[in-house]
CSV table of C-alpha atoms and ligand atoms in Angstrom, one decimal:
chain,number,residue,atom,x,y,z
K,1,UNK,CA,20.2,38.5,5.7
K,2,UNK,CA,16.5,37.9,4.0
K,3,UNK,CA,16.2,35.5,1.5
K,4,UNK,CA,14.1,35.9,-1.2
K,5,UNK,CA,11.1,34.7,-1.2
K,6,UNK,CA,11.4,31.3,-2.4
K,7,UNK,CA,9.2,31.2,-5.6
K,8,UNK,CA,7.0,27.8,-6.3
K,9,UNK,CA,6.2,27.9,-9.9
K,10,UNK,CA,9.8,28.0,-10.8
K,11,UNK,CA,10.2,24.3,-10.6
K,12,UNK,CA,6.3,24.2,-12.6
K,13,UNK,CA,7.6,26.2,-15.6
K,14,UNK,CA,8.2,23.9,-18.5
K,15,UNK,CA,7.1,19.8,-18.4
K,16,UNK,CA,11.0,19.1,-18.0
K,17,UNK,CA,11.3,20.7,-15.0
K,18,UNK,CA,7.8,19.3,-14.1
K,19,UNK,CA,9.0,15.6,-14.8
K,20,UNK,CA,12.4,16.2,-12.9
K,21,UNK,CA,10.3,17.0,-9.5
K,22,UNK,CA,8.1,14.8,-9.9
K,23,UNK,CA,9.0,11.7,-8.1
K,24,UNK,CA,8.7,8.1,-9.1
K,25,UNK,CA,5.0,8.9,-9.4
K,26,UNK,CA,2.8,7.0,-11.4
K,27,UNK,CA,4.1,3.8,-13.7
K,28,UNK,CA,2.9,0.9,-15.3
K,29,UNK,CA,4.9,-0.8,-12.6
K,30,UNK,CA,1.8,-0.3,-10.5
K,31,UNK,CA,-1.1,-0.7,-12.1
K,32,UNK,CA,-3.2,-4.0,-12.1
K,33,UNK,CA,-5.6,-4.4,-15.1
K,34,UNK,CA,-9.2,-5.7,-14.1
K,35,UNK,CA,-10.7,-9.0,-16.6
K,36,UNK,CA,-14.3,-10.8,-16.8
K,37,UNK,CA,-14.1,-14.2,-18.3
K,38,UNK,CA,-17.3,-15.9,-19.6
K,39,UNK,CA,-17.9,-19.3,-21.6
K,40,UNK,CA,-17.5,-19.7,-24.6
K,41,UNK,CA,-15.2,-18.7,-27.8
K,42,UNK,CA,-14.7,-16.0,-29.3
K,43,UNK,CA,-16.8,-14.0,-27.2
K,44,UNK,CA,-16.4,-10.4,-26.6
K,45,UNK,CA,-19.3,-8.8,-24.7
K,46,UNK,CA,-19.4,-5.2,-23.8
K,47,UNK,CA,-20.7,-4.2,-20.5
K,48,UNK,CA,-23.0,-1.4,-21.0
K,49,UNK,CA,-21.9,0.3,-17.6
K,50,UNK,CA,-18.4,-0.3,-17.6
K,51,UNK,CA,-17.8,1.7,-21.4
K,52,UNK,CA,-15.0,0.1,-23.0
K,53,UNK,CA,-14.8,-2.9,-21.2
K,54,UNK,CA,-16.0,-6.4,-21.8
K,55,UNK,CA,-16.6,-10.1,-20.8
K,56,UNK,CA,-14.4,-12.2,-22.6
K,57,UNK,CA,-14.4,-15.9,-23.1
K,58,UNK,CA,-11.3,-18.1,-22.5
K,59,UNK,CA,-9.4,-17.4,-25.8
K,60,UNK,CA,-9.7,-13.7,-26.2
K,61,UNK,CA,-9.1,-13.1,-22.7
K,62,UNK,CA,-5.5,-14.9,-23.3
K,63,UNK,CA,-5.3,-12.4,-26.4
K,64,UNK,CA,-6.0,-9.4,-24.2
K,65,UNK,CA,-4.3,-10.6,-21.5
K,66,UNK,CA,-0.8,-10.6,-23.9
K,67,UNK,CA,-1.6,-6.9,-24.9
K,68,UNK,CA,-1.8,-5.9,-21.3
K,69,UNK,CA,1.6,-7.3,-20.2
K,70,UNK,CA,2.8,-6.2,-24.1
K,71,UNK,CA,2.0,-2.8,-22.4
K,72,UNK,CA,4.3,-3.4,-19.2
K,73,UNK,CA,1.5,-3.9,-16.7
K,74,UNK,CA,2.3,-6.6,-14.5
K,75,UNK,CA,-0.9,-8.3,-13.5
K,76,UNK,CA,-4.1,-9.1,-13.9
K,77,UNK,CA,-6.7,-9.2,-11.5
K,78,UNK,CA,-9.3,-11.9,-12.8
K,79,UNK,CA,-13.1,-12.3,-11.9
K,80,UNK,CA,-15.3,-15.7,-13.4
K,81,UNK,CA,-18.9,-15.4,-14.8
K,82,UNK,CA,-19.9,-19.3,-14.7
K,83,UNK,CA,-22.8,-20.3,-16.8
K,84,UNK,CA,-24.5,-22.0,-13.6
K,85,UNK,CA,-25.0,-20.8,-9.8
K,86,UNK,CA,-26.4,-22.9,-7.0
K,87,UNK,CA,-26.6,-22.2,-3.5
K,88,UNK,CA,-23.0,-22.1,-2.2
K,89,UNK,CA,-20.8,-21.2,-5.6
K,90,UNK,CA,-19.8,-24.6,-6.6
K,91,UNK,CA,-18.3,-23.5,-10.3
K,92,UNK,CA,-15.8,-20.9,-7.7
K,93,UNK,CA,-13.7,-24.1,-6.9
K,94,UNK,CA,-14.6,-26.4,-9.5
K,95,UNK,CA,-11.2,-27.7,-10.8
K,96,UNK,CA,-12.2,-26.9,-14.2
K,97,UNK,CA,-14.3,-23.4,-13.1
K,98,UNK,CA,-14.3,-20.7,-15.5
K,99,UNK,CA,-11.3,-18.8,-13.5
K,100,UNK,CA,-9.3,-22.2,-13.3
K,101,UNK,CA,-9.6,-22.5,-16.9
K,102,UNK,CA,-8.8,-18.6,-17.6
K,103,UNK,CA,-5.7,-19.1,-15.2
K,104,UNK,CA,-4.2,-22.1,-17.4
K,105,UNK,CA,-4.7,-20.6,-20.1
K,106,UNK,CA,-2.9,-17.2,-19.1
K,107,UNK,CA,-0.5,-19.1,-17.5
K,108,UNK,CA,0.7,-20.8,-21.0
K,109,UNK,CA,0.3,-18.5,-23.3
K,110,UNK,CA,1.4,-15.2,-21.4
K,111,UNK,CA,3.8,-17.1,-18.7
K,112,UNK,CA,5.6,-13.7,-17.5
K,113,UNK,CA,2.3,-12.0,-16.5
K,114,UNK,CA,1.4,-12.5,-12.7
K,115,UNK,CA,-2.0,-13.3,-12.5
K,116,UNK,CA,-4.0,-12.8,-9.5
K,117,UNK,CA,-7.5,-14.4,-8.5
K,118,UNK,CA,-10.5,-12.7,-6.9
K,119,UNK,CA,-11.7,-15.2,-4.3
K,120,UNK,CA,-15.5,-14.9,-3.4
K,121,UNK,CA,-18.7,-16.7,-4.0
K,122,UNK,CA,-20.7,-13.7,-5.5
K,123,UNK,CA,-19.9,-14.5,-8.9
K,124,UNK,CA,-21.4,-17.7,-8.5
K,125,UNK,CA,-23.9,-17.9,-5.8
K,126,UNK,CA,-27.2,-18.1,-7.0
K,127,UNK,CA,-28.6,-15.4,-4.3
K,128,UNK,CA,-25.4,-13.4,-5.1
K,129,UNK,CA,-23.9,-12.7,-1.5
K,130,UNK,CA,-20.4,-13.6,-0.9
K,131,UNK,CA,-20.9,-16.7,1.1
K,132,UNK,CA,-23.1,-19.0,2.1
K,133,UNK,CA,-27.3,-18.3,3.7
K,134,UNK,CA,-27.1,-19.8,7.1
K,135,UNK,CA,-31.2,-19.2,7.3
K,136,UNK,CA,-32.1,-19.6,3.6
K,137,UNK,CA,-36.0,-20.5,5.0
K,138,UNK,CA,-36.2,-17.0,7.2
K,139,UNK,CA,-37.8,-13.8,5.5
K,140,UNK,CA,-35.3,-12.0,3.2
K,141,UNK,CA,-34.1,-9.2,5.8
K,142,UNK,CA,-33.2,-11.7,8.6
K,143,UNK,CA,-31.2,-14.4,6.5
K,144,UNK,CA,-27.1,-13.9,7.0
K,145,UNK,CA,-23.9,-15.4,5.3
K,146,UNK,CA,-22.8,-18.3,7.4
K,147,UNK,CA,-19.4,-16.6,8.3
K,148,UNK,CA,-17.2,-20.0,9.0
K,149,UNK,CA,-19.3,-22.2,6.3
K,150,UNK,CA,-18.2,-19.3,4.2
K,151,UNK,CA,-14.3,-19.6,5.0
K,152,UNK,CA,-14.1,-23.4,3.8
K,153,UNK,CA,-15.3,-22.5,0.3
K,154,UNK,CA,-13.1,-19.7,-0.1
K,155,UNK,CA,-10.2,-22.0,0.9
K,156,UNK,CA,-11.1,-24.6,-1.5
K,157,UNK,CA,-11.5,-21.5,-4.0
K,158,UNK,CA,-8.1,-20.2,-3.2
K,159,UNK,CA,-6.6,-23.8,-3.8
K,160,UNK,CA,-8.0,-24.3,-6.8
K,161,UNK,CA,-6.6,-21.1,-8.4
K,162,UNK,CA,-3.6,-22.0,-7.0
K,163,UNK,CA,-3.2,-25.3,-8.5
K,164,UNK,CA,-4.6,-23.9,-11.8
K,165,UNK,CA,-1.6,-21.6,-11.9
K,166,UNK,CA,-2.5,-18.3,-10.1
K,167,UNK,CA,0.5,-16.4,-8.2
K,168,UNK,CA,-1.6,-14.3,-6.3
K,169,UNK,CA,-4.7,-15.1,-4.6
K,170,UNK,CA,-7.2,-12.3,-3.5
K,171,UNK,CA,-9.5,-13.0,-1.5
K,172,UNK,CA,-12.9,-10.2,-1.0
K,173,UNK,CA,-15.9,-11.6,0.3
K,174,UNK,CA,-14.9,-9.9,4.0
K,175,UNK,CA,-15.8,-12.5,6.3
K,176,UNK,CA,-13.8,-12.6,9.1
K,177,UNK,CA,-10.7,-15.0,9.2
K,178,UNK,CA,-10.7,-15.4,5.5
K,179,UNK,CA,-7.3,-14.5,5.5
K,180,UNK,CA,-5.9,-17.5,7.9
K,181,UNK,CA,-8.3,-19.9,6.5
K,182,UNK,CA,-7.0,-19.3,3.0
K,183,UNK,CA,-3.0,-19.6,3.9
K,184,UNK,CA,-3.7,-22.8,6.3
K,185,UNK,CA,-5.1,-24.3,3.2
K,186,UNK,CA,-2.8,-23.3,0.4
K,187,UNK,CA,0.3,-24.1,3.0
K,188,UNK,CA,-1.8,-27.5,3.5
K,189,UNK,CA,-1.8,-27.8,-0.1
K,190,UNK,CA,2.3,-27.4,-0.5
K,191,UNK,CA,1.3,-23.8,-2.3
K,192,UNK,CA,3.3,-21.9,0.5
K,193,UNK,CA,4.7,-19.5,-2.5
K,194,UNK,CA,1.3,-18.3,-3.2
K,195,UNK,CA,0.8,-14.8,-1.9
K,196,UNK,CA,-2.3,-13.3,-0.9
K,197,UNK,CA,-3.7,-10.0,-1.0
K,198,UNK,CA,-6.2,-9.7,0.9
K,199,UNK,CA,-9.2,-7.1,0.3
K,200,UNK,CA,-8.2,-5.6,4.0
K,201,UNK,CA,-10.7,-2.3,4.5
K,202,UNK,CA,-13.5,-3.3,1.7
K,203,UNK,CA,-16.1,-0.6,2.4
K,204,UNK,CA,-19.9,-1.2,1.5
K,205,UNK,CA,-20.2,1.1,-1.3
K,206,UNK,CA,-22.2,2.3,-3.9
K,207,UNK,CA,-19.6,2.8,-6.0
K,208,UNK,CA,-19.4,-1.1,-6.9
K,209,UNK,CA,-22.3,-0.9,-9.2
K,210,UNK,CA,-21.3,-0.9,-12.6
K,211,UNK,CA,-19.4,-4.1,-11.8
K,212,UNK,CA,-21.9,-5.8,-10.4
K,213,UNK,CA,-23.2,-5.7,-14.4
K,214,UNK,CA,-19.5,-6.7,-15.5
K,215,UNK,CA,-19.6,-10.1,-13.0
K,216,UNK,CA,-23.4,-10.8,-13.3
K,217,UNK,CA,-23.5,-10.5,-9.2
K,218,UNK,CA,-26.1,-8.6,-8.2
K,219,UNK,CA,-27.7,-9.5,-5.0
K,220,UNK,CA,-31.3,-11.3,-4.9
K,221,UNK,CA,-32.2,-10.1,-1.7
K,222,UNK,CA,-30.7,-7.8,1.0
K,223,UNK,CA,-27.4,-5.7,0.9
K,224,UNK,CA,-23.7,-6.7,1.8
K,225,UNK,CA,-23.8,-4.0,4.5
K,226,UNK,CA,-23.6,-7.1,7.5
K,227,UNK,CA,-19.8,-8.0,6.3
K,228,UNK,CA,-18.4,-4.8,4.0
K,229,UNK,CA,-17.8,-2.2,6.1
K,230,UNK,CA,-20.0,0.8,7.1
K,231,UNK,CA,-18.4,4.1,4.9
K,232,UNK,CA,-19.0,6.5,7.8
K,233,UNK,CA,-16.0,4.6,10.2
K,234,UNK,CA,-12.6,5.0,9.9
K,235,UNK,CA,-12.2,3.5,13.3
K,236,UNK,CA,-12.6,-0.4,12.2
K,237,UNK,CA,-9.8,0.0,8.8
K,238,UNK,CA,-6.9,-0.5,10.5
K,239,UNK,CA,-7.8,-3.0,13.0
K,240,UNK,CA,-9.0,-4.9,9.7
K,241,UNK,CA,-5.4,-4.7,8.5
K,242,UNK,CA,-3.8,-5.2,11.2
K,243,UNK,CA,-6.0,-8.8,11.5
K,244,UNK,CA,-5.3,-9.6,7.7
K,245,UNK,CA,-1.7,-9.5,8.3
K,246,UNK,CA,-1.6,-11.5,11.6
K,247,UNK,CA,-3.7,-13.8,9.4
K,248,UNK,CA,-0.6,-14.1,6.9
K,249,UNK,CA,-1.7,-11.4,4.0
K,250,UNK,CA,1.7,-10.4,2.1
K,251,UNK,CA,-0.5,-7.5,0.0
K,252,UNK,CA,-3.2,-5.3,2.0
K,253,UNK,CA,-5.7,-3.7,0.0
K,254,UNK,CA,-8.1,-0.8,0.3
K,255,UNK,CA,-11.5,-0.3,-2.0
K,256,UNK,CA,-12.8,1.6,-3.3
K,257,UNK,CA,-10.0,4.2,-3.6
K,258,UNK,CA,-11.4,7.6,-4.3
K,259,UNK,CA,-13.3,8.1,-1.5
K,260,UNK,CA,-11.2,6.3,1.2
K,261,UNK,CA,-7.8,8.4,0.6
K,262,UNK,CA,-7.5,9.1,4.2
K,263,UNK,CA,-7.4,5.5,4.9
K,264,UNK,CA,-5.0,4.3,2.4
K,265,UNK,CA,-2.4,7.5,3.8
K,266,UNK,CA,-3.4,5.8,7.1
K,267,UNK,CA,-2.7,2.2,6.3
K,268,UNK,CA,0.9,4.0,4.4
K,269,UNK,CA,1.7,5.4,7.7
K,270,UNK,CA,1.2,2.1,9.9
K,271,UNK,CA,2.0,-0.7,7.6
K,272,UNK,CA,5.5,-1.2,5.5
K,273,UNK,CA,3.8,-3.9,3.7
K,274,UNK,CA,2.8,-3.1,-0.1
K,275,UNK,CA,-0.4,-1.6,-0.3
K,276,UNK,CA,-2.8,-1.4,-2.8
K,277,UNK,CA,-5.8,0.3,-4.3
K,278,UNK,CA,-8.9,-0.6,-5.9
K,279,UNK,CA,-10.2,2.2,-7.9
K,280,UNK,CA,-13.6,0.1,-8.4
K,281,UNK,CA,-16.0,0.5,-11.2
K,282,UNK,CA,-18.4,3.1,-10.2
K,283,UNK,CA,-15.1,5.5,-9.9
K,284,UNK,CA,-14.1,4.3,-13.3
K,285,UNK,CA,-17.9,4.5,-15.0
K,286,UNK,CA,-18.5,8.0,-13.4
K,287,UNK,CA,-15.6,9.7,-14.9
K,288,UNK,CA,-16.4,8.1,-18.9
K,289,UNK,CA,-19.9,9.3,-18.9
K,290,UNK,CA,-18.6,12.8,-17.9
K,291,UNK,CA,-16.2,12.4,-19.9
K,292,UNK,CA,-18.8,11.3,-23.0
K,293,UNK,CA,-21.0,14.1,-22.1
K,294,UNK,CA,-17.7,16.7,-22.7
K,295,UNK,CA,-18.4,17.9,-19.1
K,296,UNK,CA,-14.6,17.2,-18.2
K,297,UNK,CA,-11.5,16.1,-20.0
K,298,UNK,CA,-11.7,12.4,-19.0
K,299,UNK,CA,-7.8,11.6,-19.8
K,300,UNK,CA,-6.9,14.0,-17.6
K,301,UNK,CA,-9.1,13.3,-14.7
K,302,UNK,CA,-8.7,10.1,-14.8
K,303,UNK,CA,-4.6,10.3,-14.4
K,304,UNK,CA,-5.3,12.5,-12.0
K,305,UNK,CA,-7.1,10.4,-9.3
K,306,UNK,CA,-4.6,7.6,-10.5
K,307,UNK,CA,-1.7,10.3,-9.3
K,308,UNK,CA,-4.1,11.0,-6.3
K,309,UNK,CA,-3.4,7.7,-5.4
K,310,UNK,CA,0.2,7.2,-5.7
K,311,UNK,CA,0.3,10.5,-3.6
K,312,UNK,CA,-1.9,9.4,-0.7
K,313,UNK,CA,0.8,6.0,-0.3
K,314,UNK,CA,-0.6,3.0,-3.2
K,315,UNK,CA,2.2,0.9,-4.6
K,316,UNK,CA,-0.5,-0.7,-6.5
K,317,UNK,CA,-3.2,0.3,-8.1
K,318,UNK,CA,-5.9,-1.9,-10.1
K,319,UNK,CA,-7.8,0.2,-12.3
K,320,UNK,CA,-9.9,-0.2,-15.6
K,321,UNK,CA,-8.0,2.6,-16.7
K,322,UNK,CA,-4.8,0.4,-17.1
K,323,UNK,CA,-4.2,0.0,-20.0
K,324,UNK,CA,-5.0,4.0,-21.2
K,325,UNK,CA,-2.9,5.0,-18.4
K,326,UNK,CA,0.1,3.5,-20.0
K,327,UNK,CA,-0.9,5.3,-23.1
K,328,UNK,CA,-1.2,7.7,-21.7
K,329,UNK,CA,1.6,8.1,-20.0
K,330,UNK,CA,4.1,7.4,-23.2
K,331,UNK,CA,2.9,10.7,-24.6
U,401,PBG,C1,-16.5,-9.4,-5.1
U,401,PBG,C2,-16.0,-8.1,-5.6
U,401,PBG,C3,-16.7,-6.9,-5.9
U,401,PBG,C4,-15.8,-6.1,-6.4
U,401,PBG,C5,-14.6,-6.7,-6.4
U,401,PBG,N1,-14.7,-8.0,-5.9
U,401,PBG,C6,-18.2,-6.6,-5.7
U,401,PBG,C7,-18.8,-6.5,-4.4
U,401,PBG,O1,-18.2,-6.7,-3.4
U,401,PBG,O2,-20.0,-6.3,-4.4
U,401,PBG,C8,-16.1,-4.7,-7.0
U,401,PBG,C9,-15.1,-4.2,-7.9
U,401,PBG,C10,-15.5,-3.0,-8.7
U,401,PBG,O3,-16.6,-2.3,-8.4
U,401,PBG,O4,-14.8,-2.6,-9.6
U,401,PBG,N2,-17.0,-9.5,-3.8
């Protein structure tokens, strides 16, 4: 006997049926909002490329920080703007560094919210690379970041976070070993519960712009293209995550996410580990100004690449859409 042909926009006719098929999808469960903390009080400084968002001192971070997990978001992913930068970062693993200070603070006043520290020297380095110039005399194009100088710092950066009060540590400067250098020290340290999610397939992109406003990290000389990885291979991504979890990584991460779906469905395929995505600032600024220009509905695109990525295998998802989403989502 034929059957009939089975019709597909049955199950699409009203949003009832449309919620009932629609999987576990999208939640706040997932998302992971993005913060900038500055000196100061009371500050609340917009970043011109990153609409809506802002760098925050200490005390009105902790205030937005208790709106976020009000929301049901879990974590927040935090990134330090110290008033001074030297040569090798020192303010990243100061004791009493900006994102030390940001971390008590969260820690006390929002206690159920799991916060999570990016690890890297860009933020703090005068040159603004992730790491350390092993030739700082040799003309701009032939100086390099001192891979194994590097992974000390970020260690002592990860420790520091760590005894400030962080429960995730996250480290993204991409120099290779970060991951075991990091765990050594925090297990050194007696911080064995500290996880670490490790920036696992960080591509070179273009598409980090905006934040490099937001963090105050742009680079003095040169490109990061000689430790992020080249955006034409796919060939290297899962060797990187393979490494990072040998290396002791309990999260892997991909970024940026819109561009690099085939890699995260890759990585959801191979690895049974949670897996997140970083749907950077350039992906975030990109939609908004469309979206201020009334050349698309900027709601709607922006759940969409959120959905995108809960389709092509994220658990987690850090986004500066984090907090709208969950707005979003409640209607
Ligand atoms: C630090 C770091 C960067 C981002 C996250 N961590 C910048 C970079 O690598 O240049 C980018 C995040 C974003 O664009 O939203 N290394």
């Amino acid at each position: 006997m034929a059957f009939p042909r089975r019709r597909m926009r049955r199950m699409r006719r009203t949003e009832g049926l449309r919620r009932m098929v629609r999987g576990r999808g999208l939640t706040a469960d997932s998302l992971v909002m993005p913060l900038f903390v500055r000196e100061g009080e009371g500050v609340r400084s917009p970043v011109d490329a990153l609409p809506g968002h802002c760098q925050l001192s200490v005390d009105e971070m902790v205030k937005e920080a208790g709106e976020v997990d009000g929301l049901g978001i879990p974590a927040v992913l935090l990134f330090g703007i110290p008033d001074e930068k030297d040569e090798k970062g020192s303010q990243a693993f100061a004791g009493d560094g900006i994102v030390q200070r940001a971390i008590r603070a969260i820690k006390e006043e929002v206690p159920g919210l799991t916060v999570i520290g990016d690890v890297c020297l860009c933020e703090y380095t005068s040159h603004g690379h992730c790491g350390v110039i092993e030739d700082a005399e040799a003309p701009s194009q032939e100086r390099t970041v001192d891979n194994d100088a590097t992974l000390e710092l970020l260690a002592r950066t990860a420790v520091a976070q760590a005894r400030a009060g962080a429960d995730i540590v996250a480290p993204s400067a991409m120099m290779d070993g970060q991951v075991a250098a990091i765990r050594g020290a925090l297990d050194a340290d007696g911080r064995s519960e500290v996880a670490i999610m490790a920036y696992a397939a960080k591509y070179a992109s273009s598409f980090y712009g905006p934040f490099r406003e937001a963090a105050g990290s742009a680079m003095a000389f040169g490109d990061r293209r000689a430790y992020q990885m080249d955006p034409a291979v796919s060939s290297e991504a899962m060797e990187e995550m393979e490494l990072d979890l040998e290396e002791g990584a309990d999260i892997l991460m991909v970024k940026p996410a819109l561009c690099y779906m085939d890699i995260i469905r890759d990585a959801r395929e191979r690895f049974d580990c949670p897996l997140a995505a970083y749907s950077v600032s350039g992906e975030y600024s990109m939609v908004q100004a469309a979206a201020g220009k009334g050349w698309i509905d900027g709601r709607k695109a922006a759940m969409e690449i959120l959905q995108g990525l809960v389709r092509a295998g994220a658990d987690i998802i850090i986004t500066y859409w984090a907090k709208d989403a969950v707005k979003w989502m409640e209607k």
